[in-house]
Each structure stands twice: as structure tokens, then as C-alpha cells.
PDB file of C-alpha atoms in Angstrom:
ATOM      1  CA  ASP A1337       0.000   0.000   0.000  1.00 95.00           C
ATOM      2  CA  ILE A1338       1.060   3.589  -0.580  1.00 97.00           C
ATOM      3  CA  VAL A1339       1.542   5.379   2.727  1.00 98.00           C
ATOM      4  CA  MET A1340       0.479   9.040   2.891  1.00 98.00           C
ATOM      5  CA  THR A1341       2.107  11.181   5.571  1.00 98.00           C
ATOM      6  CA  GLN A1342       0.975  14.728   6.296  1.00 98.00           C
ATOM      7  CA  SER A1343       2.786  17.424   8.215  1.00 96.00           C
ATOM      8  CA  PRO A1344       2.180  19.026  10.540  1.00 97.00           C
ATOM      9  CA  ASP A1345      -0.534  17.167  12.450  1.00 98.00           C
ATOM     10  CA  SER A1346      -1.949  20.502  13.590  1.00 98.00           C
ATOM     11  CA  LEU A1347      -1.426  24.103  12.662  1.00 97.00           C
ATOM     12  CA  ALA A1348      -2.553  27.443  14.090  1.00 98.00           C
ATOM     13  CA  VAL A1349      -2.496  30.452  11.778  1.00 98.00           C
ATOM     14  CA  SER A1350      -3.713  34.018  12.210  1.00 98.00           C
ATOM     15  CA  LEU A1351      -6.620  35.277  10.124  1.00 98.00           C
ATOM     16  CA  GLY A1352      -5.384  36.645   6.816  1.00 98.00           C
ATOM     17  CA  GLU A1353      -2.091  34.774   7.033  1.00 98.00           C
ATOM     18  CA  ARG A1354      -0.847  31.891   4.877  1.00 98.00           C
ATOM     19  CA  ALA A1355      -1.337  28.270   5.875  1.00 98.00           C
ATOM     20  CA  THR A1356       0.741  25.482   4.368  1.00 98.00           C
ATOM     21  CA  ILE A1357       0.120  21.753   4.721  1.00 98.00           C
ATOM     22  CA  ASN A1358       2.466  19.117   3.364  1.00 98.00           C
ATOM     23  CA  CYS A1359       1.770  15.588   2.144  1.00 98.00           C
ATOM     24  CA  LYS A1360       4.319  12.940   1.244  1.00 98.00           C
ATOM     25  CA  SER A1361       3.588   9.637  -0.449  1.00 98.00           C
ATOM     26  CA  SER A1362       5.743   6.539   0.031  1.00 98.00           C
ATOM     27  CA  GLN A1363       5.923   6.085  -3.735  1.00 98.00           C
ATOM     28  CA  SER A1364       5.318   8.312  -6.710  1.00 98.00           C
ATOM     29  CA  VAL A1365       1.699   8.994  -7.642  1.00 98.00           C
ATOM     30  CA  LEU A1366       2.695  10.531 -10.974  1.00 98.00           C
ATOM     31  CA  TYR A1367       1.335   8.493 -13.856  1.00 96.00           C
ATOM     32  CA  SER A1368       3.885   8.810 -16.634  1.00 94.00           C
ATOM     33  CA  SER A1369       1.521   8.120 -19.525  1.00 95.00           C
ATOM     34  CA  ASN A1370      -0.546  11.258 -18.903  1.00 95.00           C
ATOM     35  CA  ASN A1371       1.831  13.230 -16.642  1.00 96.00           C
ATOM     36  CA  LYS A1372      -0.853  13.587 -13.985  1.00 97.00           C
ATOM     37  CA  ASN A1373      -0.383  13.312 -10.251  1.00 98.00           C
ATOM     38  CA  TYR A1374      -3.142  11.196  -8.716  1.00 97.00           C
ATOM     39  CA  LEU A1375      -3.390  13.271  -5.548  1.00 98.00           C
ATOM     40  CA  ALA A1376      -6.438  14.999  -4.058  1.00 98.00           C
ATOM     41  CA  TRP A1377      -7.052  17.292  -1.094  1.00 98.00           C
ATOM     42  CA  TYR A1378     -10.205  17.306   1.018  1.00 98.00           C
ATOM     43  CA  GLN A1379     -11.519  19.666   3.678  1.00 98.00           C
ATOM     44  CA  GLN A1380     -13.576  18.338   6.582  1.00 98.00           C
ATOM     45  CA  ARG A1381     -15.254  20.942   8.729  1.00 98.00           C
ATOM     46  CA  PRO A1382     -16.463  19.882  12.185  1.00 95.00           C
ATOM     47  CA  GLY A1383     -19.491  17.609  11.971  1.00 95.00           C
ATOM     48  CA  GLN A1384     -19.453  17.594   8.183  1.00 98.00           C
ATOM     49  CA  PRO A1385     -18.423  15.080   5.513  1.00 98.00           C
ATOM     50  CA  PRO A1386     -15.210  15.717   3.611  1.00 98.00           C
ATOM     51  CA  LYS A1387     -15.352  18.083   0.653  1.00 98.00           C
ATOM     52  CA  LEU A1388     -13.162  17.807  -2.434  1.00 98.00           C
ATOM     53  CA  LEU A1389     -10.918  20.857  -2.815  1.00 98.00           C
ATOM     54  CA  ILE A1390      -8.147  19.901  -5.233  1.00 98.00           C
ATOM     55  CA  TYR A1391      -7.564  17.024  -7.654  1.00 98.00           C
ATOM     56  CA  TRP A1392      -4.699  16.148 -10.024  1.00 98.00           C
ATOM     57  CA  ALA A1393      -2.610  17.747  -7.252  1.00 98.00           C
ATOM     58  CA  SER A1394      -3.273  21.300  -8.420  1.00 98.00           C
ATOM     59  CA  THR A1395      -6.721  21.607 -10.061  1.00 97.00           C
ATOM     60  CA  ARG A1396      -9.306  23.370  -7.934  1.00 98.00           C
ATOM     61  CA  GLU A1397     -12.747  21.806  -7.756  1.00 97.00           C
ATOM     62  CA  SER A1398     -15.534  24.005  -9.105  1.00 96.00           C
ATOM     63  CA  GLY A1399     -16.673  26.540  -6.513  1.00 97.00           C
ATOM     64  CA  VAL A1400     -13.574  26.305  -4.334  1.00 98.00           C
ATOM     65  CA  PRO A1401     -12.168  29.755  -3.505  1.00 98.00           C
ATOM     66  CA  ASP A1402      -8.945  30.657  -5.278  1.00 97.00           C
ATOM     67  CA  ARG A1403      -7.150  31.189  -1.972  1.00 98.00           C
ATOM     68  CA  PHE A1404      -6.783  27.383  -1.975  1.00 98.00           C
ATOM     69  CA  SER A1405      -3.992  26.053  -4.179  1.00 98.00           C
ATOM     70  CA  GLY A1406      -2.191  22.758  -4.561  1.00 98.00           C
ATOM     71  CA  SER A1407       1.304  22.080  -5.796  1.00 98.00           C
ATOM     72  CA  GLY A1408       3.914  19.364  -6.001  1.00 98.00           C
ATOM     73  CA  SER A1409       4.677  16.291  -8.056  1.00 98.00           C
ATOM     74  CA  GLY A1410       5.813  12.715  -7.617  1.00 98.00           C
ATOM     75  CA  THR A1411       5.910  12.144  -3.879  1.00 98.00           C
ATOM     76  CA  ASP A1412       5.805  15.622  -2.323  1.00 98.00           C
ATOM     77  CA  PHE A1413       2.749  17.848  -2.308  1.00 98.00           C
ATOM     78  CA  THR A1414       1.528  21.040  -0.650  1.00 98.00           C
ATOM     79  CA  LEU A1415      -1.853  22.600   0.039  1.00 98.00           C
ATOM     80  CA  THR A1416      -1.662  26.359   0.554  1.00 98.00           C
ATOM     81  CA  ILE A1417      -4.353  28.690   1.841  1.00 98.00           C
ATOM     82  CA  SER A1418      -3.129  32.130   0.884  1.00 98.00           C
ATOM     83  CA  SER A1419      -5.177  34.191   3.322  1.00 97.00           C
ATOM     84  CA  LEU A1420      -6.848  32.247   6.105  1.00 98.00           C
ATOM     85  CA  GLN A1421     -10.543  32.877   6.706  1.00 98.00           C
ATOM     86  CA  ALA A1422     -12.548  31.813   9.735  1.00 98.00           C
ATOM     87  CA  GLU A1423     -14.517  29.284   7.688  1.00 98.00           C
ATOM     88  CA  ASP A1424     -11.277  27.474   6.782  1.00 98.00           C
ATOM     89  CA  VAL A1425     -11.048  25.939  10.260  1.00 98.00           C
ATOM     90  CA  ALA A1426     -11.154  22.236   9.455  1.00 98.00           C
ATOM     91  CA  VAL A1427      -9.160  19.060   9.119  1.00 98.00           C
ATOM     92  CA  TYR A1428      -7.459  18.688   5.758  1.00 98.00           C
ATOM     93  CA  TYR A1429      -6.668  15.323   4.174  1.00 98.00           C
ATOM     94  CA  CYS A1430      -4.577  14.384   1.187  1.00 98.00           C
ATOM     95  CA  GLN A1431      -5.472  11.191  -0.683  1.00 98.00           C
ATOM     96  CA  GLN A1432      -3.803   9.174  -3.388  1.00 98.00           C
ATOM     97  CA  TYR A1433      -5.947   7.641  -6.106  1.00 97.00           C
ATOM     98  CA  TYR A1434      -3.033   6.270  -8.119  1.00 97.00           C
ATOM     99  CA  THR A1435      -3.814   2.731  -7.060  1.00 96.00           C
ATOM    100  CA  THR A1436      -6.112   0.821  -4.764  1.00 96.00           C
ATOM    101  CA  PRO A1437      -6.422   0.662  -1.868  1.00 98.00           C
ATOM    102  CA  TYR A1438      -7.038   4.390  -1.920  1.00 98.00           C
ATOM    103  CA  ILE A1439      -5.241   5.865   1.071  1.00 98.00           C
ATOM    104  CA  PHE A1440      -5.750   9.119   2.938  1.00 98.00           C
ATOM    105  CA  GLY A1441      -3.190  10.985   4.972  1.00 98.00           C
ATOM    106  CA  GLN A1442      -3.776  11.108   8.709  1.00 98.00           C
ATOM    107  CA  GLY A1443      -5.144  14.656   8.504  1.00 98.00           C
ATOM    108  CA  THR A1444      -3.955  18.109   9.523  1.00 98.00           C
ATOM    109  CA  LYS A1445      -6.076  20.118  11.922  1.00 98.00           C
ATOM    110  CA  LEU A1446      -6.086  23.804  11.059  1.00 98.00           C
ATOM    111  CA  GLU A1447      -7.071  26.334  13.697  1.00 98.00           C
ATOM    112  CA  ILE A1448      -7.067  30.088  14.146  1.00 97.00           C
ATOM    113  CA  LYS A1449      -4.237  31.561  16.208  1.00 96.00           C
TER     114      LYS A1449
ATOM    115  CA  GLN B1031     -27.886  18.504  -7.900  1.00 93.00           C
ATOM    116  CA  VAL B1032     -26.794  15.030  -6.971  1.00 96.00           C
ATOM    117  CA  GLN B1033     -27.240  14.081  -3.327  1.00 97.00           C
ATOM    118  CA  LEU B1034     -26.318  10.927  -1.463  1.00 98.00           C
ATOM    119  CA  GLN B1035     -28.119   9.587   1.595  1.00 98.00           C
ATOM    120  CA  GLU B1036     -26.795   6.732   3.706  1.00 98.00           C
ATOM    121  CA  SER B1037     -29.208   4.626   5.725  1.00 97.00           C
ATOM    122  CA  GLY B1038     -29.023   1.643   8.021  1.00 95.00           C
ATOM    123  CA  PRO B1039     -29.137   0.586  11.659  1.00 95.00           C
ATOM    124  CA  GLY B1040     -27.209   2.784  14.059  1.00 94.00           C
ATOM    125  CA  LEU B1041     -26.460  -0.098  16.409  1.00 98.00           C
ATOM    126  CA  VAL B1042     -25.124  -3.522  15.496  1.00 98.00           C
ATOM    127  CA  LYS B1043     -24.145  -6.340  17.839  1.00 98.00           C
ATOM    128  CA  PRO B1044     -20.657  -7.858  17.742  1.00 97.00           C
ATOM    129  CA  SER B1045     -20.317 -10.790  15.317  1.00 97.00           C
ATOM    130  CA  GLU B1046     -23.356  -9.664  13.324  1.00 98.00           C
ATOM    131  CA  THR B1047     -23.494  -8.189   9.821  1.00 98.00           C
ATOM    132  CA  LEU B1048     -23.710  -4.456   9.232  1.00 98.00           C
ATOM    133  CA  SER B1049     -25.868  -3.501   6.241  1.00 98.00           C
ATOM    134  CA  LEU B1050     -25.960  -0.008   4.794  1.00 98.00           C
ATOM    135  CA  THR B1051     -27.607   1.572   1.758  1.00 98.00           C
ATOM    136  CA  CYS B1052     -26.693   4.698  -0.184  1.00 98.00           C
ATOM    137  CA  THR B1053     -29.510   6.273  -2.168  1.00 98.00           C
ATOM    138  CA  VAL B1054     -28.672   8.644  -5.004  1.00 97.00           C
ATOM    139  CA  SER B1055     -31.066  11.477  -5.785  1.00 96.00           C
ATOM    140  CA  GLY B1056     -30.926  14.280  -8.323  1.00 96.00           C
ATOM    141  CA  GLY B1057     -28.977  12.178 -10.763  1.00 93.00           C
ATOM    142  CA  SER B1058     -28.343   8.673 -12.014  1.00 89.00           C
ATOM    143  CA  ILE B1059     -26.119   6.031 -10.493  1.00 93.00           C
ATOM    144  CA  THR B1060     -25.073   5.041 -13.991  1.00 94.00           C
ATOM    145  CA  GLY B1061     -21.597   5.925 -15.226  1.00 94.00           C
ATOM    146  CA  HIS B1062     -19.969   6.535 -11.857  1.00 95.00           C
ATOM    147  CA  TYR B1063     -18.096   4.712  -9.142  1.00 97.00           C
ATOM    148  CA  TRP B1064     -19.671   4.443  -5.692  1.00 97.00           C
ATOM    149  CA  SER B1065     -17.398   4.076  -2.703  1.00 98.00           C
ATOM    150  CA  TRP B1066     -17.887   3.478   0.971  1.00 98.00           C
ATOM    151  CA  ILE B1067     -15.470   5.229   3.302  1.00 98.00           C
ATOM    152  CA  ARG B1068     -15.488   5.122   7.092  1.00 98.00           C
ATOM    153  CA  GLN B1069     -14.190   7.295   9.899  1.00 98.00           C
ATOM    154  CA  PRO B1070     -13.832   5.935  13.449  1.00 98.00           C
ATOM    155  CA  PRO B1071     -14.554   8.439  16.217  1.00 97.00           C
ATOM    156  CA  GLY B1072     -11.845  11.092  16.309  1.00 96.00           C
ATOM    157  CA  LYS B1073      -9.790   9.379  13.609  1.00 97.00           C
ATOM    158  CA  GLY B1074      -9.044   9.604   9.911  1.00 98.00           C
ATOM    159  CA  LEU B1075     -10.634   8.258   6.755  1.00 98.00           C
ATOM    160  CA  GLU B1076     -10.467   4.673   5.530  1.00 98.00           C
ATOM    161  CA  TRP B1077     -11.615   3.653   2.056  1.00 98.00           C
ATOM    162  CA  ILE B1078     -13.544   0.377   2.196  1.00 98.00           C
ATOM    163  CA  ALA B1079     -14.566  -0.482  -1.367  1.00 98.00           C
ATOM    164  CA  TYR B1080     -16.080   0.753  -4.582  1.00 98.00           C
ATOM    165  CA  VAL B1081     -18.578  -0.547  -7.083  1.00 97.00           C
ATOM    166  CA  TYR B1082     -18.988   0.766 -10.612  1.00 96.00           C
ATOM    167  CA  SER B1083     -22.479   1.129 -11.988  1.00 93.00           C
ATOM    168  CA  SER B1084     -21.828  -1.930 -14.188  1.00 94.00           C
ATOM    169  CA  GLY B1085     -21.344  -3.981 -11.021  1.00 94.00           C
ATOM    170  CA  SER B1086     -17.564  -4.331 -11.070  1.00 96.00           C
ATOM    171  CA  THR B1087     -16.003  -4.036  -7.617  1.00 97.00           C
ATOM    172  CA  ASN B1088     -12.746  -3.293  -5.837  1.00 97.00           C
ATOM    173  CA  TYR B1089     -12.091  -3.902  -2.147  1.00 98.00           C
ATOM    174  CA  ASN B1090      -9.581  -2.738   0.416  1.00 98.00           C
ATOM    175  CA  PRO B1091      -7.549  -5.898   1.155  1.00 98.00           C
ATOM    176  CA  SER B1092      -7.662  -5.095   4.872  1.00 97.00           C
ATOM    177  CA  LEU B1093     -11.444  -5.642   4.868  1.00 97.00           C
ATOM    178  CA  LYS B1094     -12.007  -7.731   1.748  1.00 96.00           C
ATOM    179  CA  SER B1095     -12.804 -10.978   3.531  1.00 97.00           C
ATOM    180  CA  ARG B1096     -15.717  -9.366   5.375  1.00 98.00           C
ATOM    181  CA  VAL B1097     -17.104  -6.870   2.832  1.00 98.00           C
ATOM    182  CA  THR B1098     -19.617  -7.100   0.022  1.00 98.00           C
ATOM    183  CA  ILE B1099     -20.536  -4.060  -2.059  1.00 98.00           C
ATOM    184  CA  SER B1100     -23.241  -3.964  -4.702  1.00 97.00           C
ATOM    185  CA  VAL B1101     -25.269  -1.629  -6.851  1.00 97.00           C
ATOM    186  CA  ASP B1102     -28.940  -1.608  -7.855  1.00 95.00           C
ATOM    187  CA  THR B1103     -29.335   0.671 -10.859  1.00 94.00           C
ATOM    188  CA  SER B1104     -33.132   0.283 -10.869  1.00 94.00           C
ATOM    189  CA  LYS B1105     -33.261   1.882  -7.437  1.00 95.00           C
ATOM    190  CA  ASP B1106     -30.205   4.174  -7.802  1.00 95.00           C
ATOM    191  CA  GLN B1107     -28.714   2.565  -4.713  1.00 97.00           C
ATOM    192  CA  SER B1108     -25.416   1.168  -3.570  1.00 97.00           C
ATOM    193  CA  SER B1109     -25.212  -1.244  -0.653  1.00 98.00           C
ATOM    194  CA  LEU B1110     -22.497  -2.307   1.768  1.00 98.00           C
ATOM    195  CA  LYS B1111     -22.405  -5.399   3.942  1.00 98.00           C
ATOM    196  CA  LEU B1112     -19.707  -5.896   6.568  1.00 98.00           C
ATOM    197  CA  SER B1113     -19.764  -9.219   8.363  1.00 98.00           C
ATOM    198  CA  SER B1114     -18.472 -10.371  11.744  1.00 98.00           C
ATOM    199  CA  VAL B1115     -18.298  -6.854  13.107  1.00 98.00           C
ATOM    200  CA  THR B1116     -16.359  -5.906  16.224  1.00 98.00           C
ATOM    201  CA  THR B1117     -16.123  -2.707  18.234  1.00 98.00           C
ATOM    202  CA  ALA B1118     -13.294  -1.664  15.883  1.00 98.00           C
ATOM    203  CA  ASP B1119     -15.930  -1.257  13.154  1.00 98.00           C
ATOM    204  CA  THR B1120     -17.648   1.538  15.082  1.00 98.00           C
ATOM    205  CA  ALA B1121     -17.464   4.552  12.781  1.00 98.00           C
ATOM    206  CA  VAL B1122     -19.285   7.050  10.641  1.00 98.00           C
ATOM    207  CA  TYR B1123     -19.802   5.389   7.264  1.00 98.00           C
ATOM    208  CA  TYR B1124     -19.844   7.635   4.209  1.00 98.00           C
ATOM    209  CA  CYS B1125     -21.019   6.950   0.709  1.00 98.00           C
ATOM    210  CA  ALA B1126     -19.095   8.895  -1.949  1.00 98.00           C
ATOM    211  CA  ARG B1127     -19.331   9.252  -5.714  1.00 97.00           C
ATOM    212  CA  GLY B1128     -16.241   8.673  -7.798  1.00 96.00           C
ATOM    213  CA  ASP B1129     -15.862  10.596 -11.022  1.00 92.00           C
ATOM    214  CA  PRO B1130     -14.368   8.378 -13.751  1.00 90.00           C
ATOM    215  CA  ALA B1131     -13.188  11.456 -15.665  1.00 90.00           C
ATOM    216  CA  ARG B1132     -11.018  12.262 -12.673  1.00 89.00           C
ATOM    217  CA  ALA B1133      -9.892   8.721 -11.951  1.00 89.00           C
ATOM    218  CA  ASN B1134     -12.467   8.102  -9.243  1.00 91.00           C
ATOM    219  CA  THR B1135     -11.870  11.264  -7.214  1.00 95.00           C
ATOM    220  CA  PHE B1136     -14.554  11.490  -4.528  1.00 97.00           C
ATOM    221  CA  ASP B1137     -16.475  14.542  -5.692  1.00 97.00           C
ATOM    222  CA  ILE B1138     -19.781  14.103  -3.836  1.00 98.00           C
ATOM    223  CA  TRP B1139     -20.237  12.715  -0.325  1.00 98.00           C
ATOM    224  CA  GLY B1140     -23.242  11.792   1.747  1.00 98.00           C
ATOM    225  CA  GLN B1141     -23.675  13.183   5.243  1.00 98.00           C
ATOM    226  CA  GLY B1142     -22.642   9.862   6.732  1.00 98.00           C
ATOM    227  CA  THR B1143     -24.357   7.424   9.042  1.00 98.00           C
ATOM    228  CA  LYS B1144     -23.026   6.627  12.493  1.00 98.00           C
ATOM    229  CA  VAL B1145     -22.743   2.948  13.303  1.00 98.00           C
ATOM    230  CA  THR B1146     -21.970   1.708  16.793  1.00 98.00           C
ATOM    231  CA  VAL B1147     -20.996  -1.908  17.411  1.00 98.00           C
ATOM    232  CA  SER B1148     -22.003  -2.868  20.916  1.00 97.00           C
ATOM    233  CA  SER B1149     -23.819  -5.610  22.735  1.00 95.00           C
TER     234      SER B1149
END
């Protein structure tokens, strides 16, 4: 199985400041035939189901604010929130869909400082 | 707008079989993957299995011996059965749609149904 490791486990950022969450996979999730990274990011607000934010490592889902961006390739990925808003308090998960079993990272809890 | 609704018993006894249903509304079950994903209290997400609308399936090896997933296109429903449950199976169980154009990315989720395994 591909192991997904996020860092940090928790993060406190001031409103309006940048938040950065990292995700590392134990093997590459870059599919060479189409040059796509099979990596997604989800946001889970308290008491809610997860919500898809980013797929193909850097493509924003429709309706997701542009303060959310994804980057990285191969085994190292980053989710960046450029200017933290109060509604961004949540747990964020990365997930590989390169191969089954699909595996999520352990989650990063984002709070307001 | 496509919506997913999980249903099933909230309490299951140890050693029994957990049965859940995901009903799709606002769209068709055809042409998509349908996954079940669970989240134990205070923990992360675990993918259990998916079924394509044609009936083809894929299971997480860690649960494969106890899981059966199916689809009923006439009812726009997906079902999950998990046998021989233990307290470790206590979790919120989510149904999620996988978009084949995005390699089965989970683009729509149900609200989840809480299942407690206890005698």
C-alpha cells in the first residue's frame, strides 16, 4: 500500500495569514503516460463530511475559492491557503488515487491563532 | 444537484453483519463509481470499497474478507455489507461518488451514518 504522511498534524495560523500543509507519499503517484499526479485534497469541517478541494494535485474543484492552491509532483505535495478565513477551520486530508487501496493521509487540523 | 443519503441501523451487535444503503437522488447512479469510506470516532478516513455502476467491484484488502458491495441501478442505490463486526468497526460510514473522468476522485459525499458496534 502507498503510505500518505501529512505534516504538521496541527497548525494554528492568524486570520489573513498563509497556511501550508504538506503531504508525502511513500511512492510516486505521478502516472507517466498522462503526466498527472493522482493526488487529491479534502476539507472536513467539524461535523461535516469531507469536501473535495483539489484534484490532479493542483486543479481546484468548481466553486472552491482561489485562496486554496495545490502544488507538487511525484511524492511531495503542498496545500496552501493564501489568506486564512474563519470558515477554513477544518481538518485537511490528502489522498492518493493512483492505485487501490485508496489511502488518505492522517489529517492536519487547522485552527485560528 | 446530486445528493447521497446513507441509511441503516445505528447499532449492530458484535459478530453480526452491518448492512448499509446509499440512495442517489438528483442524478443517475449510472456511469460513476460508488465508494464506501469510514471514519472511526476522532480518527481519519479509511476507504472500504467501490462498485462501478456496471457492477464491477474493488475492495480494500484489509477488509475484503468481510465486505460485500453492490449496486442496484433500478433503485439508484449502492449497498455495503460488513460481516463479523467488532467494536473496531464503530465509525461514521460515508457513501461517496467517484468521477471516472477524474480517476475516481470522490467529488460528492453523503452526510454519513453513524454505526456503533455494541452488545
